[in-house]
Structures are given as C-alpha cells and as structure tokens.
C-alpha cells in the first residue's frame, strides 16, 4: 500500500534535486533519497560538466545525511543501456538526431525509478525539474505547466509524462527561480550549493557522438556519397553518424556558398547538402505522441511549438492524423527540423503534448 505523504527523492548530486529534497521534507513528507546508477565510470569517461562525475554520488549522499534521510543507489544500468544508449546509437545509424535526456526521463526517472518508489510503498517521486504539475478539477486530468523561471523551464523534456506519472510526481522547484534555489542551498550549508549545472550528455561528455558510437558498436560506419539537392554527386562522406541536419562544419566540401546538411538517408547511405535556404520546412510529422490535458485532438488547434529545448516557441496549427501521429504546420518556415528530435506543443504556459519528429511534409 502506498503511504500518502511519502516520497522517493531523485537526487543527482546537483543543487536542484538537493533543494527539492529539503522542501519536500519541510512539507512533512517521509523522504528517502535515491540515485540511479546508469553505468560505471570505467565504461564512460565522465567529466565535471556531465551528471555522472565521480563526486556526484558523494554530494547526493552528503546532502541526504545532512537532511537526516536514508540514501540508496539503484542500479538501472541494463535498462539505461537498452532504452537510452542503444536508442541513441540506433537513431544516429538511421539518419536521425536523438534526444537521450528525454528518453532518460521517460524510461528511467519516471519509469523505473517511479516504479521503485511504488515498490517500496512511497506514493511520490520528487525531482528537481523546473516545471509545474497542476490538477484540473473540471477535466479531472493532471496538467504540466512551465516553470515560473522561464530561463530554467524544463517542461520541454517532460512532455512524455503520462497521467499516472504526473499524479505521482512532485516538482517543488516549479514555482521558484534558480537564484532562489541557490540561496536556499547556501543558507542550509549544502556541499553542492555552488556546483555548476550539468550540461553534457552523461555518456558522451566530450560531445563526440560519432566516436562514442564507433566504440559502442565496435565497427566503423560505411562511407557513402554526398549529394546536392538535385541529386548530383559532390564527394564521399565518412559515415552518416558524423552528420546531423543543419550541420555546416566538418563536411570537407567546397563551393561558392556555405553548405549545410539538409537530409540524411540511411537506406541509400547518402548525405544531401545545400544552401541555408534549403534547410527550412513548414510542416512536420510527429509520431510516438503524448497528449496531456486531453486524450486526443478531435479537430485542428492553434498552438505554439518548439523543435529544440532552447528554441523560442513558434505559432503553428496541429492535427491528429491517427492514434499516434500529429501533423504540425508552422505559420512560418522553421530552420533545420531534425528527425528524432522532439516537437513540443504549448498553449501559453500549458504543455499540450508532443512527439518525435518523423520527417517533413
């Protein structure tokens, strides 16, 4: 049986999750701290700017000890390898651009870790994300909204949360600013109060995705053809995993105008390049969708949507084509939409939902 005011705190060793733990404790919850072990440091060369450096577990444990709550490390490395790393590699090999942080939230934090919370009788999972969860009494649905601190808002990476996950998740920082969080950590003497935020993908901390994929698969990618947008041969590329939509550097091609990657075709092993104007698209198809305030779209609606975490939202119209497909038509062409990335839909501060970009139309 789940105990109502009981919570498992997802602690990364950073300042945000540490303050989230403190605030939950101050609200009278019975709390236990936890950290996910996703891989060994011998397998991945973790750096200071990633979320898996050797000091992170020590910092999380130190904060838990200061708060007087138990702290456990759960080994989810097998699931992380299957649901995050393998998907990351597979999407690149198929000509896409993955977003492993969204997959980690979806399958690990709000999948395995929330399940572990319930296994241990705890009603809630608490994280340090900057976003807000509200209950809409009229529809009897849980809503996901932007953080008060729009500079730190993380609702984009949470769009895949289900109604059950939203029901059993607490986000104590959603109504605060990052500076307020820092002040609380400093006032409470947390060891990580001034620790910098993690910035890199945890298992590729040097940012060299292709080298990681080569090491992970144990085999180099096949070389192929560079084509222009008319289908003419321009030269040889070194493997499609080295290229993403919108990329300009590292192509090794010369021409009268700067050239950008416009598309990647895994089946033909080709990379098509063109001038900057060839990158734009107005209409996208998204699959593997999730809608939050409603079960489905019965008709077209106006939204604001964004294709990347830091992108400003753009006005668009969205239609639901079937149970797992959306068509999103922007008012103005968007630059370099990439297959595999997330498109997230908003109505003001409310997250309508989103999906994975499957191509342009």
CSV table of C-alpha atoms in Angstrom, one decimal, residues 13-351:
chain,number,residue,atom,x,y,z
A,13,UNK,CA,24.2,15.3,-6.7
A,14,UNK,CA,23.3,18.7,-8.0
A,15,UNK,CA,21.9,21.7,-6.2
A,16,UNK,CA,18.3,21.5,-7.7
A,17,UNK,CA,17.5,17.9,-6.5
A,18,UNK,CA,19.1,18.7,-3.1
A,19,UNK,CA,16.8,21.7,-2.5
A,20,UNK,CA,13.8,19.7,-3.8
A,21,UNK,CA,14.6,17.1,-1.1
A,22,UNK,CA,14.8,19.8,1.6
A,23,UNK,CA,11.5,21.4,0.5
A,24,UNK,CA,9.7,18.0,0.4
A,25,UNK,CA,10.9,17.2,3.9
A,26,UNK,CA,9.8,20.6,5.2
A,27,UNK,CA,6.3,19.9,3.9
A,28,UNK,CA,6.1,17.0,6.2
A,29,UNK,CA,6.8,14.1,3.9
A,30,UNK,CA,8.6,10.9,4.9
A,31,UNK,CA,11.5,11.0,2.5
A,32,UNK,CA,14.2,8.7,1.2
A,33,UNK,CA,17.0,9.9,-1.1
A,34,UNK,CA,18.0,7.9,-4.1
A,35,UNK,CA,20.4,8.0,-7.1
A,36,UNK,CA,20.3,5.9,-10.3
A,37,UNK,CA,23.5,4.1,-11.3
A,38,UNK,CA,23.3,4.1,-15.0
A,39,UNK,CA,26.8,2.9,-15.9
A,40,UNK,CA,30.3,2.6,-14.4
A,41,UNK,CA,32.8,5.4,-14.7
A,42,UNK,CA,35.2,2.8,-16.3
A,43,UNK,CA,32.7,2.4,-19.2
A,44,UNK,CA,32.2,6.1,-19.7
A,45,UNK,CA,34.7,8.9,-19.4
A,46,UNK,CA,32.6,11.2,-17.2
A,47,UNK,CA,33.6,14.9,-16.9
A,48,UNK,CA,32.8,17.7,-14.4
A,49,UNK,CA,30.0,19.1,-16.7
A,50,UNK,CA,28.1,15.8,-17.0
A,51,UNK,CA,25.7,14.4,-14.5
A,52,UNK,CA,27.7,11.4,-13.6
A,53,UNK,CA,31.1,12.6,-12.3
A,54,UNK,CA,32.7,10.6,-9.5
A,55,UNK,CA,31.7,13.3,-6.9
A,56,UNK,CA,28.0,13.3,-7.7
A,57,UNK,CA,27.1,10.3,-5.6
A,58,UNK,CA,29.2,11.6,-2.7
A,59,UNK,CA,27.5,15.0,-2.9
A,60,UNK,CA,24.0,13.4,-3.0
A,61,UNK,CA,24.8,11.2,-0.1
A,62,UNK,CA,26.3,14.2,1.9
A,63,UNK,CA,23.1,16.2,1.4
A,64,UNK,CA,20.9,13.2,2.4
A,65,UNK,CA,23.0,12.7,5.5
A,66,UNK,CA,22.6,16.4,6.4
A,67,UNK,CA,18.9,16.2,6.0
A,68,UNK,CA,18.8,13.0,8.1
A,69,UNK,CA,17.1,10.8,5.4
A,70,UNK,CA,18.2,7.4,4.1
A,71,UNK,CA,20.0,7.3,0.8
A,72,UNK,CA,20.1,4.4,-1.7
A,73,UNK,CA,21.7,3.8,-5.1
A,74,UNK,CA,19.7,1.8,-7.6
A,75,UNK,CA,21.5,0.0,-10.4
A,76,UNK,CA,19.5,0.6,-13.6
A,77,UNK,CA,22.4,0.2,-15.9
A,78,UNK,CA,20.8,-2.6,-18.0
A,79,UNK,CA,17.7,-0.6,-18.7
A,80,UNK,CA,19.7,2.6,-19.4
A,81,UNK,CA,21.8,0.7,-21.9
A,82,UNK,CA,18.7,-0.7,-23.7
A,83,UNK,CA,16.3,2.3,-23.5
A,84,UNK,CA,18.8,5.3,-23.8
A,85,UNK,CA,22.2,4.3,-25.1
A,86,UNK,CA,21.0,1.7,-27.6
A,87,UNK,CA,18.2,4.0,-28.9
A,88,UNK,CA,20.7,6.9,-29.2
A,89,UNK,CA,23.0,4.8,-31.4
A,90,UNK,CA,20.2,3.3,-33.4
A,91,UNK,CA,18.7,6.7,-34.2
A,92,UNK,CA,22.0,8.1,-35.4
A,93,UNK,CA,22.6,4.9,-37.5
A,94,UNK,CA,19.2,5.5,-39.1
A,95,UNK,CA,19.9,9.1,-40.0
A,96,UNK,CA,18.2,10.8,-37.1
A,97,UNK,CA,19.2,13.1,-34.3
A,98,UNK,CA,18.2,11.6,-30.9
A,99,UNK,CA,17.4,13.3,-27.6
A,100,UNK,CA,18.7,10.9,-24.9
A,101,UNK,CA,17.7,13.2,-22.0
A,102,UNK,CA,14.1,12.9,-22.9
A,103,UNK,CA,14.4,9.1,-23.1
A,104,UNK,CA,16.2,9.0,-19.7
A,105,UNK,CA,13.3,10.9,-18.1
A,106,UNK,CA,10.7,8.8,-19.9
A,107,UNK,CA,12.1,5.3,-19.3
A,108,UNK,CA,14.4,5.7,-16.3
A,109,UNK,CA,13.3,8.5,-14.0
A,110,UNK,CA,9.6,8.4,-14.5
A,111,UNK,CA,9.6,4.8,-15.5
A,112,UNK,CA,12.0,2.6,-13.4
A,113,UNK,CA,12.5,5.0,-10.5
A,114,UNK,CA,8.9,5.8,-10.0
A,115,UNK,CA,8.1,2.1,-10.2
A,116,UNK,CA,10.8,1.5,-7.5
A,117,UNK,CA,9.2,4.2,-5.4
A,118,UNK,CA,5.8,2.4,-5.5
A,119,UNK,CA,7.5,-1.0,-4.8
A,120,UNK,CA,8.8,0.5,-1.6
A,121,UNK,CA,5.4,1.9,-0.6
A,122,UNK,CA,6.2,5.5,-1.5
A,123,UNK,CA,3.4,7.5,-3.2
A,124,UNK,CA,5.5,10.1,-4.9
A,125,UNK,CA,8.7,10.6,-6.8
A,126,UNK,CA,10.3,14.0,-6.3
A,127,UNK,CA,12.7,15.6,-8.9
A,128,UNK,CA,14.5,18.9,-9.2
A,129,UNK,CA,13.0,19.8,-12.6
A,130,UNK,CA,11.8,23.4,-13.2
A,131,UNK,CA,8.2,22.8,-14.2
A,132,UNK,CA,4.8,22.6,-12.5
A,133,UNK,CA,2.1,19.9,-12.2
A,134,UNK,CA,-1.4,21.0,-11.5
A,135,UNK,CA,-4.7,19.2,-11.2
A,136,UNK,CA,-7.6,20.4,-13.4
A,137,UNK,CA,-10.8,19.7,-11.5
A,138,UNK,CA,-13.0,20.3,-14.5
A,139,UNK,CA,-11.4,17.6,-16.6
A,140,UNK,CA,-10.1,15.5,-13.7
A,141,UNK,CA,-6.7,15.5,-15.5
A,142,UNK,CA,-3.2,16.4,-14.3
A,143,UNK,CA,-1.6,19.2,-16.3
A,144,UNK,CA,2.0,20.1,-17.0
A,145,UNK,CA,3.0,23.8,-17.0
A,146,UNK,CA,6.1,25.8,-17.5
A,147,UNK,CA,8.2,26.9,-14.6
A,148,UNK,CA,7.9,30.3,-13.1
A,149,UNK,CA,11.6,30.8,-14.0
A,150,UNK,CA,11.3,30.7,-17.8
A,151,UNK,CA,15.1,30.8,-18.2
A,152,UNK,CA,15.3,27.4,-16.5
A,153,UNK,CA,12.0,25.9,-17.6
A,154,UNK,CA,12.3,22.2,-18.3
A,155,UNK,CA,8.8,21.3,-19.4
A,156,UNK,CA,10.1,20.5,-22.9
A,157,UNK,CA,11.9,17.4,-21.6
A,158,UNK,CA,8.9,16.3,-19.6
A,159,UNK,CA,6.2,16.3,-22.4
A,160,UNK,CA,6.1,12.5,-22.5
A,161,UNK,CA,4.8,12.2,-18.9
A,162,UNK,CA,1.6,10.2,-18.6
A,163,UNK,CA,-1.4,11.0,-16.3
A,164,UNK,CA,-0.3,8.3,-13.8
A,165,UNK,CA,3.3,9.7,-13.7
A,166,UNK,CA,2.1,13.3,-13.3
A,167,UNK,CA,-0.2,12.1,-10.5
A,168,UNK,CA,2.6,10.6,-8.5
A,169,UNK,CA,5.3,13.2,-9.2
A,170,UNK,CA,6.2,16.3,-7.2
A,171,UNK,CA,8.2,19.2,-8.6
A,172,UNK,CA,9.0,21.5,-5.7
A,173,UNK,CA,11.1,24.0,-7.7
A,174,UNK,CA,8.4,24.8,-10.4
A,175,UNK,CA,7.3,28.0,-8.5
A,176,UNK,CA,10.9,29.2,-7.8
A,177,UNK,CA,13.8,30.8,-9.6
A,178,UNK,CA,17.2,29.3,-9.9
A,179,UNK,CA,18.7,32.1,-7.8
A,180,UNK,CA,16.2,31.3,-5.0
A,181,UNK,CA,17.2,27.6,-5.2
A,182,UNK,CA,20.9,28.6,-4.8
A,183,UNK,CA,20.1,30.8,-1.9
A,184,UNK,CA,18.3,28.0,0.0
A,185,UNK,CA,21.2,25.6,-0.7
A,186,UNK,CA,23.8,28.2,0.6
A,187,UNK,CA,21.7,29.1,3.7
A,188,UNK,CA,21.5,25.3,4.5
A,189,UNK,CA,25.2,24.7,4.0
A,190,UNK,CA,24.8,22.2,1.3
A,191,UNK,CA,28.1,20.9,0.0
A,192,UNK,CA,27.0,21.4,-3.6
A,193,UNK,CA,25.4,24.8,-3.1
A,194,UNK,CA,27.6,26.5,-5.8
A,195,UNK,CA,28.0,23.5,-8.0
A,196,UNK,CA,27.6,24.2,-11.7
A,197,UNK,CA,24.8,22.6,-13.6
A,198,UNK,CA,25.4,19.5,-15.8
A,199,UNK,CA,25.5,20.5,-19.5
A,200,UNK,CA,26.6,17.5,-21.5
A,201,UNK,CA,25.0,14.1,-22.4
A,202,UNK,CA,26.2,12.0,-19.5
A,203,UNK,CA,27.6,9.1,-21.5
A,204,UNK,CA,29.2,11.4,-24.2
A,205,UNK,CA,30.7,14.1,-22.1
A,206,UNK,CA,33.2,15.2,-24.7
A,207,UNK,CA,30.4,15.7,-27.2
A,208,UNK,CA,32.0,13.4,-29.8
A,209,UNK,CA,28.9,11.3,-30.7
A,210,UNK,CA,30.4,9.5,-33.7
A,211,UNK,CA,33.5,8.3,-31.7
A,212,UNK,CA,31.2,7.1,-29.0
A,213,UNK,CA,29.1,5.1,-31.5
A,214,UNK,CA,32.2,3.6,-33.1
A,215,UNK,CA,33.4,2.5,-29.7
A,216,UNK,CA,30.0,1.2,-28.7
A,217,UNK,CA,29.3,-0.8,-31.9
A,218,UNK,CA,32.9,-1.9,-32.4
A,219,UNK,CA,32.8,-1.2,-36.1
A,220,UNK,CA,33.3,2.0,-38.2
A,221,UNK,CA,30.4,3.3,-40.3
A,222,UNK,CA,30.4,2.7,-44.1
A,223,UNK,CA,31.4,5.6,-46.3
A,224,UNK,CA,28.9,7.0,-48.8
A,225,UNK,CA,28.0,9.8,-51.1
A,226,UNK,CA,27.5,13.5,-50.6
A,227,UNK,CA,24.7,14.7,-52.9
A,228,UNK,CA,23.4,18.2,-53.7
A,229,UNK,CA,19.6,18.9,-53.5
A,230,UNK,CA,19.3,18.0,-57.2
A,231,UNK,CA,20.8,14.5,-56.6
A,232,UNK,CA,24.3,15.3,-58.1
A,233,UNK,CA,27.4,13.6,-56.6
A,234,UNK,CA,29.6,16.0,-54.7
A,235,UNK,CA,32.1,13.7,-52.9
A,236,UNK,CA,32.5,11.0,-50.3
A,237,UNK,CA,31.3,11.2,-46.7
A,238,UNK,CA,32.8,9.3,-43.9
A,239,UNK,CA,29.6,7.7,-42.5
A,240,UNK,CA,26.2,9.1,-41.8
A,241,UNK,CA,26.7,9.1,-38.0
A,242,UNK,CA,29.0,12.0,-38.4
A,243,UNK,CA,26.3,14.3,-39.7
A,244,UNK,CA,23.1,16.0,-38.4
A,245,UNK,CA,20.6,18.2,-40.0
A,246,UNK,CA,21.8,21.8,-40.2
A,247,UNK,CA,25.5,20.9,-39.7
A,248,UNK,CA,27.9,23.1,-41.6
A,249,UNK,CA,31.4,22.3,-40.1
A,250,UNK,CA,33.4,19.2,-40.9
A,251,UNK,CA,31.8,18.5,-44.3
A,252,UNK,CA,35.0,18.9,-46.2
A,253,UNK,CA,33.2,20.3,-49.2
A,254,UNK,CA,34.0,23.5,-51.1
A,255,UNK,CA,31.6,25.7,-53.1
A,256,UNK,CA,30.6,29.2,-53.9
A,257,UNK,CA,28.2,29.3,-50.9
A,258,UNK,CA,28.3,27.7,-47.4
A,259,UNK,CA,26.8,24.2,-47.5
A,260,UNK,CA,24.7,22.6,-44.8
A,261,UNK,CA,23.4,19.1,-44.2
A,262,UNK,CA,19.8,19.1,-45.4
A,263,UNK,CA,18.9,15.4,-45.1
A,264,UNK,CA,20.5,12.0,-44.2
A,265,UNK,CA,19.3,8.8,-45.9
A,266,UNK,CA,20.3,5.6,-44.1
A,267,UNK,CA,18.9,3.3,-46.7
A,268,UNK,CA,21.0,4.8,-49.5
A,269,UNK,CA,23.8,5.8,-47.2
A,270,UNK,CA,23.7,9.4,-48.6
A,271,UNK,CA,24.0,12.8,-47.1
A,272,UNK,CA,22.3,15.6,-49.0
A,273,UNK,CA,23.7,19.1,-48.6
A,274,UNK,CA,22.5,22.5,-49.8
A,275,UNK,CA,22.5,26.2,-49.1
A,276,UNK,CA,20.9,27.6,-45.9
A,277,UNK,CA,17.5,28.3,-47.6
A,278,UNK,CA,17.2,24.5,-48.3
A,279,UNK,CA,17.0,23.8,-44.5
A,280,UNK,CA,13.6,25.3,-44.0
A,281,UNK,CA,10.3,23.4,-43.6
A,282,UNK,CA,6.8,24.5,-42.6
A,283,UNK,CA,5.2,21.1,-42.0
A,284,UNK,CA,6.3,18.3,-39.7
A,285,UNK,CA,5.0,14.8,-39.0
A,286,UNK,CA,5.5,13.6,-35.4
A,287,UNK,CA,4.9,10.1,-34.1
A,288,UNK,CA,5.1,8.3,-30.7
A,289,UNK,CA,3.0,11.2,-29.4
A,290,UNK,CA,1.7,12.1,-25.9
A,291,UNK,CA,-1.1,14.5,-25.1
A,292,UNK,CA,-1.6,15.7,-21.5
A,293,UNK,CA,-4.7,17.9,-21.0
A,294,UNK,CA,-6.8,15.9,-23.5
A,295,UNK,CA,-6.9,12.3,-24.7
A,296,UNK,CA,-6.9,13.2,-28.4
A,297,UNK,CA,-7.4,16.1,-30.8
A,298,UNK,CA,-10.8,15.9,-32.5
A,299,UNK,CA,-10.0,18.9,-34.7
A,300,UNK,CA,-7.2,21.2,-35.6
A,301,UNK,CA,-6.0,23.6,-32.9
A,302,UNK,CA,-3.6,26.6,-32.8
A,303,UNK,CA,-0.6,26.1,-30.6
A,304,UNK,CA,2.9,27.4,-30.1
A,305,UNK,CA,5.6,24.8,-30.7
A,306,UNK,CA,9.3,24.4,-30.5
A,307,UNK,CA,11.7,21.9,-32.0
A,308,UNK,CA,14.6,22.3,-29.6
A,309,UNK,CA,15.0,22.8,-25.9
A,310,UNK,CA,16.3,26.4,-26.1
A,311,UNK,CA,14.2,27.5,-29.2
A,312,UNK,CA,11.6,30.2,-28.9
A,313,UNK,CA,8.1,28.8,-29.4
A,314,UNK,CA,6.6,29.4,-32.9
A,315,UNK,CA,2.9,29.7,-33.8
A,316,UNK,CA,1.6,26.6,-35.6
A,317,UNK,CA,-1.6,24.5,-36.3
A,318,UNK,CA,-1.7,20.9,-35.3
A,319,UNK,CA,-3.9,18.0,-36.4
A,320,UNK,CA,-4.0,14.5,-35.1
A,321,UNK,CA,-3.9,12.1,-38.0
A,322,UNK,CA,-4.3,8.8,-36.0
A,323,UNK,CA,-3.8,7.5,-32.5
A,324,UNK,CA,0.0,8.0,-32.7
A,325,UNK,CA,0.6,10.7,-35.3
A,326,UNK,CA,0.4,14.5,-35.4
A,327,UNK,CA,0.8,16.9,-38.3
A,328,UNK,CA,2.2,20.3,-37.3
A,329,UNK,CA,2.1,23.2,-39.7
A,330,UNK,CA,4.0,26.3,-38.7
A,331,UNK,CA,2.9,29.8,-39.7
A,332,UNK,CA,6.5,30.4,-40.9
A,333,UNK,CA,9.2,28.0,-42.1
A,334,UNK,CA,11.4,26.5,-39.4
A,335,UNK,CA,15.1,26.0,-39.7
A,336,UNK,CA,16.6,22.5,-39.7
A,337,UNK,CA,13.9,20.3,-38.2
A,338,UNK,CA,15.7,17.0,-37.4
A,339,UNK,CA,14.2,13.5,-37.5
A,340,UNK,CA,14.5,12.0,-34.0
A,341,UNK,CA,14.1,15.3,-32.1
A,342,UNK,CA,11.1,16.3,-30.0
A,343,UNK,CA,8.5,18.8,-31.1
A,344,UNK,CA,6.6,20.1,-28.0
A,345,UNK,CA,3.3,22.0,-28.2
A,346,UNK,CA,2.2,24.8,-25.8
A,347,UNK,CA,-0.9,26.9,-25.1
A,348,UNK,CA,0.6,29.7,-23.1
A,349,UNK,CA,2.3,28.1,-20.1
A,350,UNK,CA,0.4,24.8,-20.6
A,351,UNK,CA,2.1,21.8,-22.2
